[in-house]
GROMACS .gro file of C-alpha atoms in nm:
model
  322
    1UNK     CA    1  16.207  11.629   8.134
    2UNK     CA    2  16.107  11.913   8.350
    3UNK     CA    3  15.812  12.013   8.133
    4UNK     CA    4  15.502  11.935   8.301
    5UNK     CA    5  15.266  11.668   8.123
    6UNK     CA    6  15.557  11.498   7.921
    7UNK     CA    7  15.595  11.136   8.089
    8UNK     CA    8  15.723  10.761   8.035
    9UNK     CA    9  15.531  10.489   8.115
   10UNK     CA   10  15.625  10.509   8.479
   11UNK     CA   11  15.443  10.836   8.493
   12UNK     CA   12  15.129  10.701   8.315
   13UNK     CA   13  15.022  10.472   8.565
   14UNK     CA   14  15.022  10.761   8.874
   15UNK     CA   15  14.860  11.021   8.658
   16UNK     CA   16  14.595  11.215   8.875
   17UNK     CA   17  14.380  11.245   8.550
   18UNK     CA   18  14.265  11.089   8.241
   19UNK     CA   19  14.365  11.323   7.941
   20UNK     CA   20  14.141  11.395   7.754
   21UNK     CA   21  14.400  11.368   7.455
   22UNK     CA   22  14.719  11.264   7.440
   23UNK     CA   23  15.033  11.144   7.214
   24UNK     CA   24  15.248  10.827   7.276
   25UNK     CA   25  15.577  10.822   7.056
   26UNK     CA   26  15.688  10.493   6.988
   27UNK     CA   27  15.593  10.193   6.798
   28UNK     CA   28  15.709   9.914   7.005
   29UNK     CA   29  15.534   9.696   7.292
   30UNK     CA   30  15.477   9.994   7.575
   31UNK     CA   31  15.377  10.222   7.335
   32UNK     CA   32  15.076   9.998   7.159
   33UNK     CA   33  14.949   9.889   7.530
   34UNK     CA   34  14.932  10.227   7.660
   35UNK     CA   35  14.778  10.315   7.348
   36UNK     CA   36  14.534  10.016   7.412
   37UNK     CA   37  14.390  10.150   7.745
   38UNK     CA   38  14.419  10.482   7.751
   39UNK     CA   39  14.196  10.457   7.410
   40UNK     CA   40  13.984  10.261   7.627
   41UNK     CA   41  13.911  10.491   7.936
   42UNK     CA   42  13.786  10.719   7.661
   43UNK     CA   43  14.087  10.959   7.608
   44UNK     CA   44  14.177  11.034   7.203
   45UNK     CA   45  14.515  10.861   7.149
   46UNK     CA   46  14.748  10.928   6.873
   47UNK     CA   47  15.086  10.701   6.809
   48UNK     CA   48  15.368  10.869   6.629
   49UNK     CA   49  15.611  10.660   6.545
   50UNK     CA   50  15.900  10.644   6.270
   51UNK     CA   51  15.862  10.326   6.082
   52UNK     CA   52  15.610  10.208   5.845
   53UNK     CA   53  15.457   9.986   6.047
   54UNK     CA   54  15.417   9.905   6.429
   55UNK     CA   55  15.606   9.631   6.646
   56UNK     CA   56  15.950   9.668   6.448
   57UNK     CA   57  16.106   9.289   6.444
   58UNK     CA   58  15.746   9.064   6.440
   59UNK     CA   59  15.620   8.950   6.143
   60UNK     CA   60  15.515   9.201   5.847
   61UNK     CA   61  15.166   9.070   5.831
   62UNK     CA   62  15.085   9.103   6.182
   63UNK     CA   63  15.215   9.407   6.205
   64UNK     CA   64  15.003   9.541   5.926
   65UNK     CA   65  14.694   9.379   6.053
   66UNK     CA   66  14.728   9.544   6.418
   67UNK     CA   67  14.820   9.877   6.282
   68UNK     CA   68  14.430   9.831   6.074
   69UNK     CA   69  14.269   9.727   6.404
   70UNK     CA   70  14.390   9.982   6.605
   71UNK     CA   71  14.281  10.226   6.327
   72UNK     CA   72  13.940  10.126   6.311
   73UNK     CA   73  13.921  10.127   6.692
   74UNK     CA   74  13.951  10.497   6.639
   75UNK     CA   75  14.349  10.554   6.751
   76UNK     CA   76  14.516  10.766   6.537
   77UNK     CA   77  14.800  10.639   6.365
   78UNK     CA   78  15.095  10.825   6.234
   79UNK     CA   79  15.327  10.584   6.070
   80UNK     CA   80  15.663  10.765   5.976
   81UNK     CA   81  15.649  11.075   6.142
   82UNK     CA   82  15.942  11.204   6.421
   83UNK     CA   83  15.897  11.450   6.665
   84UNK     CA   84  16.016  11.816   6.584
   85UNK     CA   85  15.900  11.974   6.939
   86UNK     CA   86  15.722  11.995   7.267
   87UNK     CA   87  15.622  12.270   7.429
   88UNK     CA   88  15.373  12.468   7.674
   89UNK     CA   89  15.089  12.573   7.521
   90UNK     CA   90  14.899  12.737   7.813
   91UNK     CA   91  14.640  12.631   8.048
   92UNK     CA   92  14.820  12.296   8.098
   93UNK     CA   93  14.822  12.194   7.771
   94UNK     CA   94  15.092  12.114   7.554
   95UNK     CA   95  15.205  12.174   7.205
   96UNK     CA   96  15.313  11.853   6.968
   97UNK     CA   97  15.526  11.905   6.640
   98UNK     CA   98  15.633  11.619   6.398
   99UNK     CA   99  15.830  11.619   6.140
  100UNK     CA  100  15.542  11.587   5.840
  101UNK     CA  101  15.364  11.839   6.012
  102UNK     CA  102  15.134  11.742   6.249
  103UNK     CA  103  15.055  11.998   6.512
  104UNK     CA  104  14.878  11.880   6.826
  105UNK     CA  105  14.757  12.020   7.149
  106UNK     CA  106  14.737  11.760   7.418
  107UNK     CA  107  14.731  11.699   7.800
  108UNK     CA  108  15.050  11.424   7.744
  109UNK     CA  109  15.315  11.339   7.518
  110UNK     CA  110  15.401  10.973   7.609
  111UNK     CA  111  15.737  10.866   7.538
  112UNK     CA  112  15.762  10.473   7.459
  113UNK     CA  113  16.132  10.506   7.278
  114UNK     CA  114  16.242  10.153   7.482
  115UNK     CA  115  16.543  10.179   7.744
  116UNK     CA  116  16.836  10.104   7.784
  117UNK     CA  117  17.058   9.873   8.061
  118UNK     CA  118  17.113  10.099   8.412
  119UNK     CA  119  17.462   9.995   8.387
  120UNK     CA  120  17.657  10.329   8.343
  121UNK     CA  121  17.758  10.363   8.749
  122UNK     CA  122  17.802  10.015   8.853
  123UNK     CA  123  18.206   9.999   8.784
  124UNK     CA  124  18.158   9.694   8.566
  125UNK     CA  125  18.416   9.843   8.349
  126UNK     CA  126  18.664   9.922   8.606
  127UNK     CA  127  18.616   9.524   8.690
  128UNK     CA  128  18.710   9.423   8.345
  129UNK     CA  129  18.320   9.335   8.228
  130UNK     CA  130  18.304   9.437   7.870
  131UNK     CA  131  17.950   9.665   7.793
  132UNK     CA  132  17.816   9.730   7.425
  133UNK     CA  133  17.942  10.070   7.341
  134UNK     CA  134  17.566  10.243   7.246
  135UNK     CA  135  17.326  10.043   7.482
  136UNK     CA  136  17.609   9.948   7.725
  137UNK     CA  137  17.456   9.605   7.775
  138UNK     CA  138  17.669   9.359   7.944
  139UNK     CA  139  17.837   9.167   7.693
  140UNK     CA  140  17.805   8.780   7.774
  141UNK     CA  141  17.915   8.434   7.602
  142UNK     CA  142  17.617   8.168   7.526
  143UNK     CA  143  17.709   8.014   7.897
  144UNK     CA  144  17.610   8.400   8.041
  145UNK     CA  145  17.967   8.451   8.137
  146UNK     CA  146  18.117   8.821   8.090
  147UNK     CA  147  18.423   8.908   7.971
  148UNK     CA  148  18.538   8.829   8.345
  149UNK     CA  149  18.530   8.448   8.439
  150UNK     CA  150  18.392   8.504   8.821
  151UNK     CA  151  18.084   8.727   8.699
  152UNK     CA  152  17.768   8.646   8.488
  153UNK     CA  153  17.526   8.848   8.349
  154UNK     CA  154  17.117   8.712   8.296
  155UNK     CA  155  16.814   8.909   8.205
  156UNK     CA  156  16.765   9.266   8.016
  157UNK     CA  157  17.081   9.397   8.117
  158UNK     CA  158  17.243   9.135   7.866
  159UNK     CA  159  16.997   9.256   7.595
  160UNK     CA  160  16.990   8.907   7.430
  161UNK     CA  161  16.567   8.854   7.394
  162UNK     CA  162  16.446   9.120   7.710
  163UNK     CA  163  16.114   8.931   7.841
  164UNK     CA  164  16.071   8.864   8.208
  165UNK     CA  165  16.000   8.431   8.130
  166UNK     CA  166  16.339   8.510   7.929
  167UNK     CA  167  16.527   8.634   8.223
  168UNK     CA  168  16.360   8.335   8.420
  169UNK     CA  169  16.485   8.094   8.164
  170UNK     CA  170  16.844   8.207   8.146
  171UNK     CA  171  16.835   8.173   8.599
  172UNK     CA  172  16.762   7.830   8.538
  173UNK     CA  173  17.063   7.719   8.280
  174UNK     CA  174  17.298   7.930   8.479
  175UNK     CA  175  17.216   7.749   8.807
  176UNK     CA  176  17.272   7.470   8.607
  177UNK     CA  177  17.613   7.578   8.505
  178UNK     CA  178  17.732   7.702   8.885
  179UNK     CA  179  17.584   7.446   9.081
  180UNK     CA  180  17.482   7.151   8.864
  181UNK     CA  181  17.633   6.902   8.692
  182UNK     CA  182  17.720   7.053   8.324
  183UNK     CA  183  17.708   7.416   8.155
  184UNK     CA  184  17.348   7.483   8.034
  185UNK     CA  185  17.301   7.674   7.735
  186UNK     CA  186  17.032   7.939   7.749
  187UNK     CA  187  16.773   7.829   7.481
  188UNK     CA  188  16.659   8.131   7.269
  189UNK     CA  189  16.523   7.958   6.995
  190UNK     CA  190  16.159   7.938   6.960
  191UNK     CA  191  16.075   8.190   7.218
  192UNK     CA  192  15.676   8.263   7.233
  193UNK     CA  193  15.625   8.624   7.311
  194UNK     CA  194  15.310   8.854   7.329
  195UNK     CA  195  15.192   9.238   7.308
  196UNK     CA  196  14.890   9.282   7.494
  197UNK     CA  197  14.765   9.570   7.254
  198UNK     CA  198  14.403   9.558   7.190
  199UNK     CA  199  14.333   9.346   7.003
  200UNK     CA  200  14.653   9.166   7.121
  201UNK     CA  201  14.922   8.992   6.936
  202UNK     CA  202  15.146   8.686   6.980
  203UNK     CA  203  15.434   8.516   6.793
  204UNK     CA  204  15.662   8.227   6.820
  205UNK     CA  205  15.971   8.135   6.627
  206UNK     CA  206  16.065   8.327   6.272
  207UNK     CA  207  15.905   8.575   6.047
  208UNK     CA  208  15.851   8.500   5.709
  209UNK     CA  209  16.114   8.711   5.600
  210UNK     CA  210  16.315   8.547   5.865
  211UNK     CA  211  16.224   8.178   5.735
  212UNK     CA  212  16.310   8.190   5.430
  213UNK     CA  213  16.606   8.338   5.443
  214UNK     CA  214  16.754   8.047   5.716
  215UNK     CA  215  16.525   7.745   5.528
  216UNK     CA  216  16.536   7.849   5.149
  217UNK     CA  217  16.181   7.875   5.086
  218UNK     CA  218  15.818   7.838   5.351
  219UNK     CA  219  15.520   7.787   5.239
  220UNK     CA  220  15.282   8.056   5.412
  221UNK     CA  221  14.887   7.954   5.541
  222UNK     CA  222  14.751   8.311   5.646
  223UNK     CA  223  14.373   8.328   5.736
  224UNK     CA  224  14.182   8.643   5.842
  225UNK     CA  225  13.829   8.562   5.967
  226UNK     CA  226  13.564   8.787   6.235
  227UNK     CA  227  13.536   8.569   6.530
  228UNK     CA  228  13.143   8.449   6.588
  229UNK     CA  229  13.174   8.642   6.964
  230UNK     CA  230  13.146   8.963   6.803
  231UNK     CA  231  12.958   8.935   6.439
  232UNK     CA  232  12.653   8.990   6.633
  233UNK     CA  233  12.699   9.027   7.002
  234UNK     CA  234  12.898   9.297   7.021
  235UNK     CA  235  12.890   9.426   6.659
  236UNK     CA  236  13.266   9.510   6.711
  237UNK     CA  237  13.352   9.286   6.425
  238UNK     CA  238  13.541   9.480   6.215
  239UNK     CA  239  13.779   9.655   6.443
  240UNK     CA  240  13.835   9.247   6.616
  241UNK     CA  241  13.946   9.065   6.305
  242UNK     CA  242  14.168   8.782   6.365
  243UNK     CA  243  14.433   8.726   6.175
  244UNK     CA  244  14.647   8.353   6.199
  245UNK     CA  245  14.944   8.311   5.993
  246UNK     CA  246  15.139   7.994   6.004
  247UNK     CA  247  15.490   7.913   5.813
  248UNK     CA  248  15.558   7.546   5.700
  249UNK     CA  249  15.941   7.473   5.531
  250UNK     CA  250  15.834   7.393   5.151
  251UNK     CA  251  15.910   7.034   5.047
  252UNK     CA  252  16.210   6.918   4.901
  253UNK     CA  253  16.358   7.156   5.148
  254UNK     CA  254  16.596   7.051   5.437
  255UNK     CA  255  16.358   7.018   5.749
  256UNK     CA  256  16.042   7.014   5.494
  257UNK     CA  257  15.693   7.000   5.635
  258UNK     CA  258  15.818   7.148   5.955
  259UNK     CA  259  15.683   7.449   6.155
  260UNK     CA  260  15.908   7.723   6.197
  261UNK     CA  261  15.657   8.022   6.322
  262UNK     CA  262  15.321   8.101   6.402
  263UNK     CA  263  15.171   8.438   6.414
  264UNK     CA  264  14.829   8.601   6.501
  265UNK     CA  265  14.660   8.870   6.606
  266UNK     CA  266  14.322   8.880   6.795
  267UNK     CA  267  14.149   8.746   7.133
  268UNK     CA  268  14.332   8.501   7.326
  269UNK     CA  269  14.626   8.492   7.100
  270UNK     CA  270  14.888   8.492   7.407
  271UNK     CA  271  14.696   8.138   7.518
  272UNK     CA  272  14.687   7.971   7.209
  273UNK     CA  273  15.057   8.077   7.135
  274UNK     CA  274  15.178   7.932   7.447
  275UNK     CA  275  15.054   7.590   7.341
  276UNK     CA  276  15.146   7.588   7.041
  277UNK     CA  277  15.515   7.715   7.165
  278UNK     CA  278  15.511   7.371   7.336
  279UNK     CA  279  15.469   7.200   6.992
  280UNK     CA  280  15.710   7.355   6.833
  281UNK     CA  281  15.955   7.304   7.069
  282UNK     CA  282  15.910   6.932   7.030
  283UNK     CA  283  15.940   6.986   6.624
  284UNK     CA  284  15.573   7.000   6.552
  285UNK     CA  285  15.511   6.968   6.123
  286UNK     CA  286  15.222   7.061   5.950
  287UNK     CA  287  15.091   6.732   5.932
  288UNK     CA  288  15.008   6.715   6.303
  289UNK     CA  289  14.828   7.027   6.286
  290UNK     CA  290  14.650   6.874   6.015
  291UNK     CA  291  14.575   6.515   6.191
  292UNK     CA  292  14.474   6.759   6.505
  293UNK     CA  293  14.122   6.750   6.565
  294UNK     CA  294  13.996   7.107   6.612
  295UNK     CA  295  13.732   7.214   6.910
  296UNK     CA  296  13.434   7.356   6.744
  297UNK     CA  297  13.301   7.637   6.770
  298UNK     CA  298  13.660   7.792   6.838
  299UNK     CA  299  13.901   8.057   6.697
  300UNK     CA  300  14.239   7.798   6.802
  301UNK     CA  301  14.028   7.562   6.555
  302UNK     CA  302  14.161   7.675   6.268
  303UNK     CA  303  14.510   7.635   6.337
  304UNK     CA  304  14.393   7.288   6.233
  305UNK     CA  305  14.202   7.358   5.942
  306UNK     CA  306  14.449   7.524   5.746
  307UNK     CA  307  14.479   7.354   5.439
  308UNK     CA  308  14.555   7.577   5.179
  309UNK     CA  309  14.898   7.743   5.069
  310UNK     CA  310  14.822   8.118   5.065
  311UNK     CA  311  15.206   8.184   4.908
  312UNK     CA  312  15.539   8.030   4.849
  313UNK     CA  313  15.847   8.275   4.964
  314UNK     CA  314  16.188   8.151   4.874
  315UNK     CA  315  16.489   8.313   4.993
  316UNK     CA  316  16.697   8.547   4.741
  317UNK     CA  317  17.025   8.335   4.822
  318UNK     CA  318  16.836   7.969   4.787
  319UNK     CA  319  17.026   7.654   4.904
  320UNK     CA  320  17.048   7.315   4.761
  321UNK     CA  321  16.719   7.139   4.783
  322UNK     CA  322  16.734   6.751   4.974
   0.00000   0.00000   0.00000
């Protein structure tokens, strides 16, 4: 865009100066982290974003929980509002329409929209390689193998689960495949990933929407607590509450007792959810969390200590009970 002060997130990290105000559209990872620490070198933040709710495919919970948070922090949220217009509005400043009527003047307008594949001018499709006709992401089989048998495809460009450990992941069964001894699979199940938003947010496997739609019905064990480190220290409390959520297959279900996600939002929550990624990809149930002995005083303790259903959610479509 050639008007001055509108940027991605590649501008954002070389501007010359903090603004003293500015507007990030988007809802998804980029646009919460920018939102994160551009709120915290003092500068008024406000996300405009089209959905309901932030972080559009994580779980519904968490994402109402971090939209709260970030609210209290003082970020301005504007949950299902597009933008109308930009334009100069003197003196360096800019002018910020949405759709519901917000008018802003800012220093930025951030946009955090998400990308897509730089694949346009590579002549895949002159090779043969089939691309996705509105993304054009290279279309691949479950070995990474395009629609050409000499050329593979790994990474964002395929637009399977776009994460850099993802793209790592994928290298290593495809080496398998060339140069081992059998095809390797990429293995996209169970996938940990985090946002670092303040406070920030992690998630492995499904959402309870998710879960009981592929298991027929999960029991749900949600706790929201203020972590001891800031009751008193800080007195930042309320604007740091954690939330854990963890989904268990209801019994008399196929696969019953076993854990098939684990959510949270708060401090540390990309650490814990990279150990507990580990369990679940050895087919961790509920009833080793439960014979876990927790370290106290800790927030990961209560991953153990969660004893109590909080709800039941069976799919619409429910399939025969074992």
């Amino acid at each position: 865009n050639d008007l001055p002060g509108v940027i991605t997130s590649d501008e954002a990290l070389a501007l010359k100066k903090r603004p003293d105000k500015i507007v990030i559209v988007g809802g998804g990872y980029i646009a919460v982290e920018f939102a994160g620490f551009f709120h915290g070198y003092g500068s008024e933040v406000h996300l405009v974003f089209r959905a309901g709710e932030l972080l559009r495919g994580f779980d519904e919970d968490l994402r109402v929980h971090l939209g709260q948070m970030l609210a209290k922090k003082g970020i301005h949220i504007h949950a299902g509002e597009r933008p109308l217009s930009v334009e100069a509005a003197g003196r360096g400043k800019l002018r910020f329409r949405t759709d519901k009527g917000s008018v802003m003047t800012v220093d930025n307008v951030l946009f955090a929209t998400g990308r897509k594949p730089n694949t346009a001018d590579l002549g895949l499709e002159d090779a043969g390689v089939k691309l996705a006709e509105r993304s054009g992401s290279v279309q691949v089989d479950e070995f990474s193998k395009t629609s050409v048998d000499s050329i593979y495809a790994i990474g964002d460009v395929t637009s399977r689960i776009n994460l850099t450990p993802v793209a790592l992941m994928e290298a290593v069964a495809l080496s398998k495949t060339l140069f081992g001894e059998k095809p390797s699979k990429p293995d996209h199940k169970n996938v940990p990933s985090a946002v670092f938003s303040q406070p920030p947010v992690a998630s492995c496997g499904l959402t309870e929407e998710e879960a009981a739609k592929e298991h027929g019905s999960v029991d749900v064990y949600l706790s929201k607590f203020k972590p001891l480190r800031h009751t008193m220290p800080t007195g930042r409390a309320e604007e740091e509450s954690v939330l854990m959520k963890m989904l268990v297959v209801s019994k008399g279900f196929p696969d019953e007792g076993k854990v098939v996600g684990v959510h949270m939002v708060g401090a540390d929550a990309a650490e814990m959810l990279q150990g507990l990624a580990i369990a679940m990809k050895a087919g961790a149930r509920k009833d080793d969390f439960d014979a876990t002995v927790g370290i106290h005083p800790t927030a990961a303790e209560e991953w153990c200590t969660m004893r109590t259903v909080t709800r039941t959610t069976k799919s619409p479509a429910e399939p025969v009970r074992s």
